[in-house]
mmCIF file of C-alpha atoms in Angstrom:
data_model
loop_
_atom_site.group_PDB
_atom_site.id
_atom_site.type_symbol
_atom_site.label_atom_id
_atom_site.label_comp_id
_atom_site.label_asym_id
_atom_site.label_seq_id
_atom_site.Cartn_x
_atom_site.Cartn_y
_atom_site.Cartn_z
ATOM 1 C CA UNK A 1 20.796 5.569 13.146
ATOM 2 C CA UNK A 2 20.831 9.374 13.943
ATOM 3 C CA UNK A 3 19.481 9.758 17.209
ATOM 4 C CA UNK A 4 21.117 6.206 18.804
ATOM 5 C CA UNK A 5 21.261 2.416 17.143
ATOM 6 C CA UNK A 6 18.571 1.655 20.214
ATOM 7 C CA UNK A 7 16.021 4.517 18.436
ATOM 8 C CA UNK A 8 17.164 2.946 15.331
ATOM 9 C CA UNK A 9 16.453 -0.513 15.906
ATOM 10 C CA UNK A 10 12.912 0.366 17.670
ATOM 11 C CA UNK A 11 12.199 2.092 14.044
ATOM 12 C CA UNK A 12 13.050 -1.379 12.010
ATOM 13 C CA UNK A 13 10.878 -3.091 14.636
ATOM 14 C CA UNK A 14 7.971 -0.598 14.215
ATOM 15 C CA UNK A 15 8.493 -0.755 10.563
ATOM 16 C CA UNK A 16 8.660 -4.439 10.120
ATOM 17 C CA UNK A 17 5.476 -4.895 12.168
ATOM 18 C CA UNK A 18 3.737 -2.340 9.656
ATOM 19 C CA UNK A 19 5.013 -4.696 6.599
ATOM 20 C CA UNK A 20 4.553 -8.082 8.203
ATOM 21 C CA UNK A 21 0.829 -6.413 8.410
ATOM 22 C CA UNK A 22 0.944 -4.716 5.516
ATOM 23 C CA UNK A 23 2.169 -7.223 2.950
ATOM 24 C CA UNK A 24 -0.805 -9.746 3.793
ATOM 25 C CA UNK A 25 -3.526 -7.301 3.327
ATOM 26 C CA UNK A 26 -2.604 -6.109 -0.054
ATOM 27 C CA UNK A 27 -3.084 -9.616 -1.219
ATOM 28 C CA UNK A 28 -6.266 -10.339 0.145
ATOM 29 C CA UNK A 29 -7.707 -7.214 -0.791
ATOM 30 C CA UNK A 30 -6.611 -8.163 -4.327
ATOM 31 C CA UNK A 31 -8.891 -11.299 -4.400
ATOM 32 C CA UNK A 32 -11.630 -9.049 -4.053
ATOM 33 C CA UNK A 33 -11.222 -8.327 -7.435
ATOM 34 C CA UNK A 34 -10.282 -11.963 -8.217
ATOM 35 C CA UNK A 35 -13.067 -13.591 -6.311
ATOM 36 C CA UNK A 36 -15.418 -11.641 -8.302
ATOM 37 C CA UNK A 37 -13.897 -12.986 -11.681
ATOM 38 C CA UNK A 38 -14.143 -16.575 -10.344
ATOM 39 C CA UNK A 39 -17.808 -15.861 -9.088
ATOM 40 C CA UNK A 40 -18.935 -14.247 -12.547
ATOM 41 C CA UNK A 41 -18.049 -17.767 -14.319
ATOM 42 C CA UNK A 42 -19.403 -19.856 -11.616
ATOM 43 C CA UNK A 43 -16.505 -20.922 -9.839
ATOM 44 C CA UNK A 44 -16.281 -20.838 -6.183
ATOM 45 C CA UNK A 45 -13.127 -19.897 -4.731
ATOM 46 C CA UNK A 46 -11.600 -19.594 -1.391
ATOM 47 C CA UNK A 47 -11.186 -15.823 -0.652
ATOM 48 C CA UNK A 48 -12.452 -15.303 2.960
ATOM 49 C CA UNK A 49 -10.238 -16.867 5.129
ATOM 50 C CA UNK A 50 -10.486 -16.413 8.527
ATOM 51 C CA UNK A 51 -8.772 -17.467 11.986
ATOM 52 C CA UNK A 52 -12.103 -18.247 13.669
ATOM 53 C CA UNK A 53 -12.991 -20.967 10.693
ATOM 54 C CA UNK A 54 -10.224 -21.847 9.402
ATOM 55 C CA UNK A 55 -11.085 -21.265 5.749
ATOM 56 C CA UNK A 56 -8.185 -20.667 3.469
ATOM 57 C CA UNK A 57 -7.036 -17.918 1.025
ATOM 58 C CA UNK A 58 -5.482 -19.562 -1.845
ATOM 59 C CA UNK A 59 -5.066 -16.796 -4.361
ATOM 60 C CA UNK A 60 -3.544 -14.325 -1.776
ATOM 61 C CA UNK A 61 -1.482 -17.264 -0.922
ATOM 62 C CA UNK A 62 -0.208 -18.379 -4.275
ATOM 63 C CA UNK A 63 0.355 -14.684 -5.049
ATOM 64 C CA UNK A 64 2.627 -14.169 -2.573
ATOM 65 C CA UNK A 65 5.030 -17.001 -2.807
ATOM 66 C CA UNK A 66 5.348 -16.298 -6.641
ATOM 67 C CA UNK A 67 6.345 -12.602 -5.630
ATOM 68 C CA UNK A 68 9.129 -14.147 -3.202
ATOM 69 C CA UNK A 69 10.269 -16.187 -6.192
ATOM 70 C CA UNK A 70 10.410 -13.687 -8.588
ATOM 71 C CA UNK A 71 12.487 -11.389 -5.871
ATOM 72 C CA UNK A 72 14.872 -14.030 -5.410
ATOM 73 C CA UNK A 73 15.971 -14.344 -8.997
ATOM 74 C CA UNK A 74 17.132 -10.795 -8.999
ATOM 75 C CA UNK A 75 16.031 -6.910 -8.835
ATOM 76 C CA UNK A 76 16.532 -6.209 -12.188
ATOM 77 C CA UNK A 77 13.857 -9.053 -13.597
ATOM 78 C CA UNK A 78 11.732 -8.015 -10.617
ATOM 79 C CA UNK A 79 11.889 -4.225 -11.786
ATOM 80 C CA UNK A 80 11.255 -5.114 -15.441
ATOM 81 C CA UNK A 81 8.406 -7.181 -14.377
ATOM 82 C CA UNK A 82 7.127 -4.142 -11.676
ATOM 83 C CA UNK A 83 7.903 -1.908 -14.430
ATOM 84 C CA UNK A 84 5.407 -3.623 -17.115
ATOM 85 C CA UNK A 85 2.627 -3.656 -13.967
ATOM 86 C CA UNK A 86 2.480 -0.318 -13.161
ATOM 87 C CA UNK A 87 2.547 0.746 -17.008
ATOM 88 C CA UNK A 88 -0.873 -1.577 -17.264
ATOM 89 C CA UNK A 89 -1.947 -0.338 -13.728
ATOM 90 C CA UNK A 90 -1.691 3.411 -14.532
ATOM 91 C CA UNK A 91 -3.334 3.078 -18.367
ATOM 92 C CA UNK A 92 -6.612 1.471 -16.446
ATOM 93 C CA UNK A 93 -6.358 3.481 -13.477
ATOM 94 C CA UNK A 94 -6.250 6.840 -16.388
ATOM 95 C CA UNK A 95 -8.791 5.157 -18.530
ATOM 96 C CA UNK A 96 -11.406 4.830 -15.498
ATOM 97 C CA UNK A 97 -10.705 8.487 -14.367
ATOM 98 C CA UNK A 98 -11.840 9.575 -17.769
ATOM 99 C CA UNK A 99 -14.369 7.298 -19.204
ATOM 100 C CA UNK A 100 -16.422 7.101 -15.717
ATOM 101 C CA UNK A 101 -15.892 11.087 -15.356
ATOM 102 C CA UNK A 102 -17.241 11.258 -18.990
ATOM 103 C CA UNK A 103 -20.356 9.433 -17.498
ATOM 104 C CA UNK A 104 -20.496 11.426 -14.493
ATOM 105 C CA UNK A 105 -20.553 14.766 -16.205
ATOM 106 C CA UNK A 106 -23.421 13.131 -19.020
ATOM 107 C CA UNK A 107 -25.348 12.432 -15.797
ATOM 108 C CA UNK A 108 -24.455 14.402 -13.297
ATOM 109 C CA UNK A 109 -27.742 15.926 -12.433
ATOM 110 C CA UNK A 110 -29.167 12.337 -11.215
ATOM 111 C CA UNK A 111 -26.093 11.271 -10.157
ATOM 112 C CA UNK A 112 -25.623 14.126 -7.754
ATOM 113 C CA UNK A 113 -28.051 12.927 -4.965
ATOM 114 C CA UNK A 114 -25.109 10.313 -4.215
ATOM 115 C CA UNK A 115 -23.056 13.685 -2.614
ATOM 116 C CA UNK A 116 -26.623 14.490 -1.022
ATOM 117 C CA UNK A 117 -25.774 14.682 2.299
ATOM 118 C CA UNK A 118 -21.854 15.329 1.391
ATOM 119 C CA UNK A 119 -21.013 14.556 5.002
ATOM 120 C CA UNK A 120 -23.903 11.974 6.472
ATOM 121 C CA UNK A 121 -24.804 13.017 9.995
ATOM 122 C CA UNK A 122 -23.697 11.145 12.690
ATOM 123 C CA UNK A 123 -25.559 7.770 14.113
ATOM 124 C CA UNK A 124 -24.664 8.553 17.684
ATOM 125 C CA UNK A 125 -21.793 5.623 16.981
ATOM 126 C CA UNK A 126 -18.504 7.031 17.955
ATOM 127 C CA UNK A 127 -16.952 7.528 14.515
ATOM 128 C CA UNK A 128 -20.157 6.606 12.773
ATOM 129 C CA UNK A 129 -20.493 9.043 10.141
ATOM 130 C CA UNK A 130 -20.315 12.693 10.797
ATOM 131 C CA UNK A 131 -17.154 14.621 11.586
ATOM 132 C CA UNK A 132 -16.143 11.824 13.725
ATOM 133 C CA UNK A 133 -16.276 9.565 10.987
ATOM 134 C CA UNK A 134 -14.567 11.869 8.888
ATOM 135 C CA UNK A 135 -11.543 11.792 11.245
ATOM 136 C CA UNK A 136 -11.786 8.038 11.784
ATOM 137 C CA UNK A 137 -12.049 7.335 7.701
ATOM 138 C CA UNK A 138 -8.667 10.156 7.574
ATOM 139 C CA UNK A 139 -6.744 6.831 9.816
ATOM 140 C CA UNK A 140 -8.150 4.482 7.552
ATOM 141 C CA UNK A 141 -7.176 6.305 4.351
ATOM 142 C CA UNK A 142 -4.006 6.780 5.772
ATOM 143 C CA UNK A 143 -3.287 3.327 5.152
ATOM 144 C CA UNK A 144 -3.169 3.897 1.432
ATOM 145 C CA UNK A 145 0.001 6.500 1.821
ATOM 146 C CA UNK A 146 2.043 3.697 3.429
ATOM 147 C CA UNK A 147 4.875 2.115 1.129
ATOM 148 C CA UNK A 148 6.527 5.218 -0.327
ATOM 149 C CA UNK A 149 9.132 4.903 2.038
ATOM 150 C CA UNK A 150 9.939 1.787 0.608
ATOM 151 C CA UNK A 151 11.620 3.544 -2.285
ATOM 152 C CA UNK A 152 14.551 4.175 -0.001
ATOM 153 C CA UNK A 153 15.481 0.453 0.691
ATOM 154 C CA UNK A 154 16.499 0.720 -3.053
ATOM 155 C CA UNK A 155 19.004 3.083 -2.139
ATOM 156 C CA UNK A 156 22.069 0.754 -2.890
ATOM 157 C CA UNK A 157 20.818 0.026 -6.120
ATOM 158 C CA UNK A 158 20.091 3.722 -7.187
ATOM 159 C CA UNK A 159 22.600 5.576 -9.024
ATOM 160 C CA UNK A 160 22.681 8.544 -7.480
ATOM 161 C CA UNK A 161 20.370 8.175 -3.995
ATOM 162 C CA UNK A 162 20.729 11.541 -2.689
ATOM 163 C CA UNK A 163 19.085 13.293 -5.658
ATOM 164 C CA UNK A 164 16.611 9.752 -6.792
ATOM 165 C CA UNK A 165 15.532 8.510 -3.267
ATOM 166 C CA UNK A 166 13.695 12.130 -2.637
ATOM 167 C CA UNK A 167 12.719 12.880 -6.492
ATOM 168 C CA UNK A 168 10.887 9.060 -6.088
ATOM 169 C CA UNK A 169 9.241 9.568 -2.879
ATOM 170 C CA UNK A 170 7.659 12.855 -3.318
ATOM 171 C CA UNK A 171 6.825 12.181 -7.101
ATOM 172 C CA UNK A 172 4.865 9.095 -6.026
ATOM 173 C CA UNK A 173 3.258 10.551 -3.009
ATOM 174 C CA UNK A 174 1.894 13.766 -5.261
ATOM 175 C CA UNK A 175 1.081 11.603 -8.567
ATOM 176 C CA UNK A 176 -1.155 8.980 -6.061
ATOM 177 C CA UNK A 177 -2.335 11.675 -4.182
ATOM 178 C CA UNK A 178 -4.092 13.288 -7.290
ATOM 179 C CA UNK A 179 -5.021 9.803 -8.899
ATOM 180 C CA UNK A 180 -6.993 8.783 -5.397
ATOM 181 C CA UNK A 181 -9.054 12.407 -5.288
ATOM 182 C CA UNK A 182 -10.048 11.230 -8.870
ATOM 183 C CA UNK A 183 -10.757 8.174 -8.395
ATOM 184 C CA UNK A 184 -12.846 8.819 -4.916
ATOM 185 C CA UNK A 185 -14.558 11.096 -6.477
ATOM 186 C CA UNK A 186 -15.979 9.411 -9.953
ATOM 187 C CA UNK A 187 -17.075 6.706 -7.666
ATOM 188 C CA UNK A 188 -19.074 7.760 -5.350
ATOM 189 C CA UNK A 189 -20.990 9.850 -7.736
ATOM 190 C CA UNK A 190 -21.371 6.904 -10.162
ATOM 191 C CA UNK A 191 -22.339 4.796 -6.837
ATOM 192 C CA UNK A 192 -23.477 5.647 -3.064
ATOM 193 C CA UNK A 193 -21.255 5.371 -1.164
ATOM 194 C CA UNK A 194 -22.958 2.544 1.374
ATOM 195 C CA UNK A 195 -22.297 0.477 -1.553
ATOM 196 C CA UNK A 196 -18.553 0.751 -2.119
ATOM 197 C CA UNK A 197 -17.974 -1.265 1.382
ATOM 198 C CA UNK A 198 -17.298 -4.400 -0.418
ATOM 199 C CA UNK A 199 -14.354 -6.482 -1.083
ATOM 200 C CA UNK A 200 -14.206 -5.279 -4.817
ATOM 201 C CA UNK A 201 -15.678 -1.611 -4.698
ATOM 202 C CA UNK A 202 -14.222 -0.990 -8.097
ATOM 203 C CA UNK A 203 -15.661 -3.805 -9.984
ATOM 204 C CA UNK A 204 -19.098 -2.590 -8.393
ATOM 205 C CA UNK A 205 -18.851 0.975 -9.730
ATOM 206 C CA UNK A 206 -18.151 -0.131 -12.756
ATOM 207 C CA UNK A 207 -20.973 -2.546 -13.106
ATOM 208 C CA UNK A 208 -23.127 0.682 -12.370
ATOM 209 C CA UNK A 209 -22.092 2.190 -15.993
ATOM 210 C CA UNK A 210 -24.899 -0.383 -17.527
ATOM 211 C CA UNK A 211 -24.332 -3.377 -19.679
ATOM 212 C CA UNK A 212 -22.725 -1.327 -22.995
ATOM 213 C CA UNK A 213 -19.659 -1.014 -20.831
ATOM 214 C CA UNK A 214 -19.144 -4.694 -19.829
ATOM 215 C CA UNK A 215 -16.426 -4.936 -21.468
ATOM 216 C CA UNK A 216 -14.969 -1.771 -19.951
ATOM 217 C CA UNK A 217 -15.702 -3.361 -16.923
ATOM 218 C CA UNK A 218 -13.687 -6.644 -17.772
ATOM 219 C CA UNK A 219 -10.680 -4.206 -18.665
ATOM 220 C CA UNK A 220 -11.060 -2.168 -14.783
ATOM 221 C CA UNK A 221 -11.368 -5.254 -12.967
ATOM 222 C CA UNK A 222 -8.488 -7.338 -14.686
ATOM 223 C CA UNK A 223 -6.345 -4.142 -13.932
ATOM 224 C CA UNK A 224 -7.182 -3.736 -10.451
ATOM 225 C CA UNK A 225 -5.922 -7.495 -10.201
ATOM 226 C CA UNK A 226 -2.928 -6.567 -11.805
ATOM 227 C CA UNK A 227 -2.581 -3.198 -9.995
ATOM 228 C CA UNK A 228 -1.991 -4.586 -6.682
ATOM 229 C CA UNK A 229 0.495 -7.533 -7.756
ATOM 230 C CA UNK A 230 3.006 -4.291 -8.191
ATOM 231 C CA UNK A 231 2.311 -2.905 -4.477
ATOM 232 C CA UNK A 232 2.916 -6.498 -2.738
ATOM 233 C CA UNK A 233 5.990 -6.989 -5.372
ATOM 234 C CA UNK A 234 7.646 -3.795 -3.856
ATOM 235 C CA UNK A 235 6.650 -4.220 -0.452
ATOM 236 C CA UNK A 236 7.997 -7.483 0.067
ATOM 237 C CA UNK A 237 11.421 -6.304 -1.518
ATOM 238 C CA UNK A 238 11.523 -3.244 0.932
ATOM 239 C CA UNK A 239 11.087 -5.871 3.816
ATOM 240 C CA UNK A 240 13.583 -7.985 2.139
ATOM 241 C CA UNK A 241 16.162 -5.395 2.172
ATOM 242 C CA UNK A 242 15.839 -4.367 5.688
ATOM 243 C CA UNK A 243 16.020 -7.417 7.003
ATOM 244 C CA UNK A 244 19.103 -7.900 4.959
ATOM 245 C CA UNK A 245 20.573 -4.552 6.030
ATOM 246 C CA UNK A 246 19.758 -5.347 9.954
ATOM 247 C CA UNK A 247 21.596 -8.729 9.381
ATOM 248 C CA UNK A 248 24.764 -7.029 7.635
ATOM 249 C CA UNK A 249 24.787 -4.915 11.381
ATOM 250 C CA UNK A 250 24.412 -7.305 13.369
ATOM 251 C CA UNK A 251 20.981 -6.908 14.641
ATOM 252 C CA UNK A 252 19.492 -10.177 13.541
ATOM 253 C CA UNK A 253 21.289 -13.418 12.362
ATOM 254 C CA UNK A 254 24.064 -13.070 9.663
ATOM 255 C CA UNK A 255 22.085 -15.924 7.583
ATOM 256 C CA UNK A 256 19.153 -13.078 6.899
ATOM 257 C CA UNK A 257 22.456 -11.619 4.836
ATOM 258 C CA UNK A 258 23.265 -14.477 2.843
ATOM 259 C CA UNK A 259 23.696 -13.395 -0.941
ATOM 260 C CA UNK A 260 22.646 -15.984 -3.526
ATOM 261 C CA UNK A 261 25.959 -17.062 -5.595
ATOM 262 C CA UNK A 262 24.020 -16.663 -8.931
ATOM 263 C CA UNK A 263 21.437 -14.389 -8.455
ATOM 264 C CA UNK A 264 23.019 -11.926 -6.250
ATOM 265 C CA UNK A 265 20.700 -11.366 -3.988
ATOM 266 C CA UNK A 266 19.446 -12.193 0.300
ATOM 267 C CA UNK A 267 17.703 -15.157 -0.658
ATOM 268 C CA UNK A 268 17.236 -16.534 2.305
ATOM 269 C CA UNK A 269 15.114 -13.653 4.140
ATOM 270 C CA UNK A 270 13.261 -13.317 0.877
ATOM 271 C CA UNK A 271 11.975 -16.621 0.898
ATOM 272 C CA UNK A 272 11.116 -16.152 4.496
ATOM 273 C CA UNK A 273 9.544 -13.200 3.742
ATOM 274 C CA UNK A 274 7.353 -14.842 0.877
ATOM 275 C CA UNK A 275 6.812 -17.711 3.155
ATOM 276 C CA UNK A 276 5.522 -15.450 6.622
ATOM 277 C CA UNK A 277 3.324 -13.426 4.037
ATOM 278 C CA UNK A 278 2.267 -16.077 2.284
ATOM 279 C CA UNK A 279 0.807 -18.016 5.652
ATOM 280 C CA UNK A 280 -1.128 -14.740 6.971
ATOM 281 C CA UNK A 281 -2.868 -13.572 3.587
ATOM 282 C CA UNK A 282 -3.834 -17.102 3.331
ATOM 283 C CA UNK A 283 -5.452 -17.352 7.005
ATOM 284 C CA UNK A 284 -5.726 -13.548 8.905
ATOM 285 C CA UNK A 285 -9.112 -11.809 8.129
ATOM 286 C CA UNK A 286 -8.272 -8.670 6.277
ATOM 287 C CA UNK A 287 -10.612 -6.360 9.102
ATOM 288 C CA UNK A 288 -7.489 -7.895 11.511
ATOM 289 C CA UNK A 289 -4.666 -7.334 9.262
ATOM 290 C CA UNK A 290 -6.304 -3.718 8.323
ATOM 291 C CA UNK A 291 -6.358 -2.948 11.726
ATOM 292 C CA UNK A 292 -3.022 -3.598 13.270
ATOM 293 C CA UNK A 293 -1.139 -2.036 10.387
ATOM 294 C CA UNK A 294 -1.452 1.639 11.556
ATOM 295 C CA UNK A 295 -0.126 1.786 14.922
ATOM 296 C CA UNK A 296 3.708 0.755 13.939
ATOM 297 C CA UNK A 297 3.366 2.879 11.158
ATOM 298 C CA UNK A 298 2.125 5.847 12.695
ATOM 299 C CA UNK A 299 5.067 5.641 15.310
ATOM 300 C CA UNK A 300 7.738 5.053 13.114
ATOM 301 C CA UNK A 301 6.969 8.031 11.063
ATOM 302 C CA UNK A 302 6.571 10.075 14.371
ATOM 303 C CA UNK A 303 10.492 8.604 15.300
ATOM 304 C CA UNK A 304 11.507 10.350 11.646
ATOM 305 C CA UNK A 305 9.884 13.298 11.788
ATOM 306 C CA UNK A 306 11.836 13.717 15.425
ATOM 307 C CA UNK A 307 14.872 12.441 13.735
ATOM 308 C CA UNK A 308 15.081 14.938 11.307
ATOM 309 C CA UNK A 309 15.022 17.872 14.282
ATOM 310 C CA UNK A 310 17.486 15.758 16.080
ATOM 311 C CA UNK A 311 19.557 15.758 13.400
ATOM 312 C CA UNK A 312 19.947 19.062 12.148
ATOM 313 C CA UNK A 313 20.271 20.095 15.295
ATOM 314 C CA UNK A 314 23.134 17.481 16.535
ATOM 315 C CA UNK A 315 25.090 17.537 12.914
ATOM 316 C CA UNK A 316 24.463 20.335 11.063
ATOM 317 C CA UNK A 317 27.315 19.905 9.422
ATOM 318 C CA UNK A 318 26.367 16.363 7.512
ATOM 319 C CA UNK A 319 25.744 17.048 3.742
ATOM 320 C CA UNK A 320 22.752 16.709 2.518
ATOM 321 C CA UNK A 321 20.993 16.134 -0.854
ATOM 322 C CA UNK A 322 17.281 17.234 0.438
ATOM 323 C CA UNK A 323 16.285 19.344 2.838
ATOM 324 C CA UNK A 324 12.731 19.465 4.589
ATOM 325 C CA UNK A 325 10.529 22.530 3.441
ATOM 326 C CA UNK A 326 9.253 24.425 6.002
ATOM 327 C CA UNK A 327 11.531 23.365 8.668
ATOM 328 C CA UNK A 328 11.382 22.683 11.433
ATOM 329 C CA UNK A 329 7.304 23.500 11.428
ATOM 330 C CA UNK A 330 6.493 20.364 8.706
ATOM 331 C CA UNK A 331 8.439 17.630 11.510
ATOM 332 C CA UNK A 332 6.752 19.075 14.427
ATOM 333 C CA UNK A 333 2.865 18.555 12.278
ATOM 334 C CA UNK A 334 3.912 15.084 11.674
ATOM 335 C CA UNK A 335 5.080 14.277 15.027
ATOM 336 C CA UNK A 336 1.693 16.026 16.354
ATOM 337 C CA UNK A 337 -0.311 14.280 13.447
ATOM 338 C CA UNK A 338 0.968 11.002 13.936
ATOM 339 C CA UNK A 339 0.645 11.229 17.421
ATOM 340 C CA UNK A 340 -3.072 12.382 17.372
#
């Protein structure tokens, strides 16, 4: 509320927009590798739901329902499950980078042609290859950086939020950025980028290693399924805490602040988030969900950057556990980048 209640409410609304779109988006991404497993086993499953043909994405729906029930049970239980999932995910990602990186080094003379040309020439269509395609891709890749700020919604459960929140957000951002880059490098060297525009690009990359690596391919595919689950869990947790805070402040009906007597969690809004997310993930097309995400996120981030400048000028006396480096240049660049 550093810039007023109205601005704070606007930011929350924008956050709700991208969270409501991101929640279903991740489960639908998750059903790519899930469907790949079923199809390999000769089982056809409903994983390509779309509003036009009214197909239903059953795996995405069930994932959201199960995770919402887990969140109702409690933060401690959810954190334990999330820690196990993240440990498995990190192990699989590092194994993918090391083994696929070794494969790339061994066959680099052959695989380097997948990077030729490094930036494919523009086709003439807006945003298709060339530098226009690079900038268009950057706006899409931005989706990968959504969710880190959800750490801040756990401030009430943190022992020392002034110290823990900045370290958690910045630390996770740095680690994930490094992993994103390394995974992208090995994937685009092993397989030509034209073959990766599929729901399960990691599966395509590991399959390209050859039949002798079939066992490793199964581990990677299972890890991709498990790893995306943690993303859904964190985003749903963040949304429930936003609704809880809004309801407690009188910006939403008080029922959303109702805490379960046994589990001590906001169970009403948790179930509401889970049900809405489940149906959106089940029926909406993944491209529609992705396209509806970025606008609200960029606008919210721009307002946050503006709030940093505003708060420094209007309330310089407030104690700060973390100071933005390169102020005011960095917040100003953030506003310009989000607005562009």
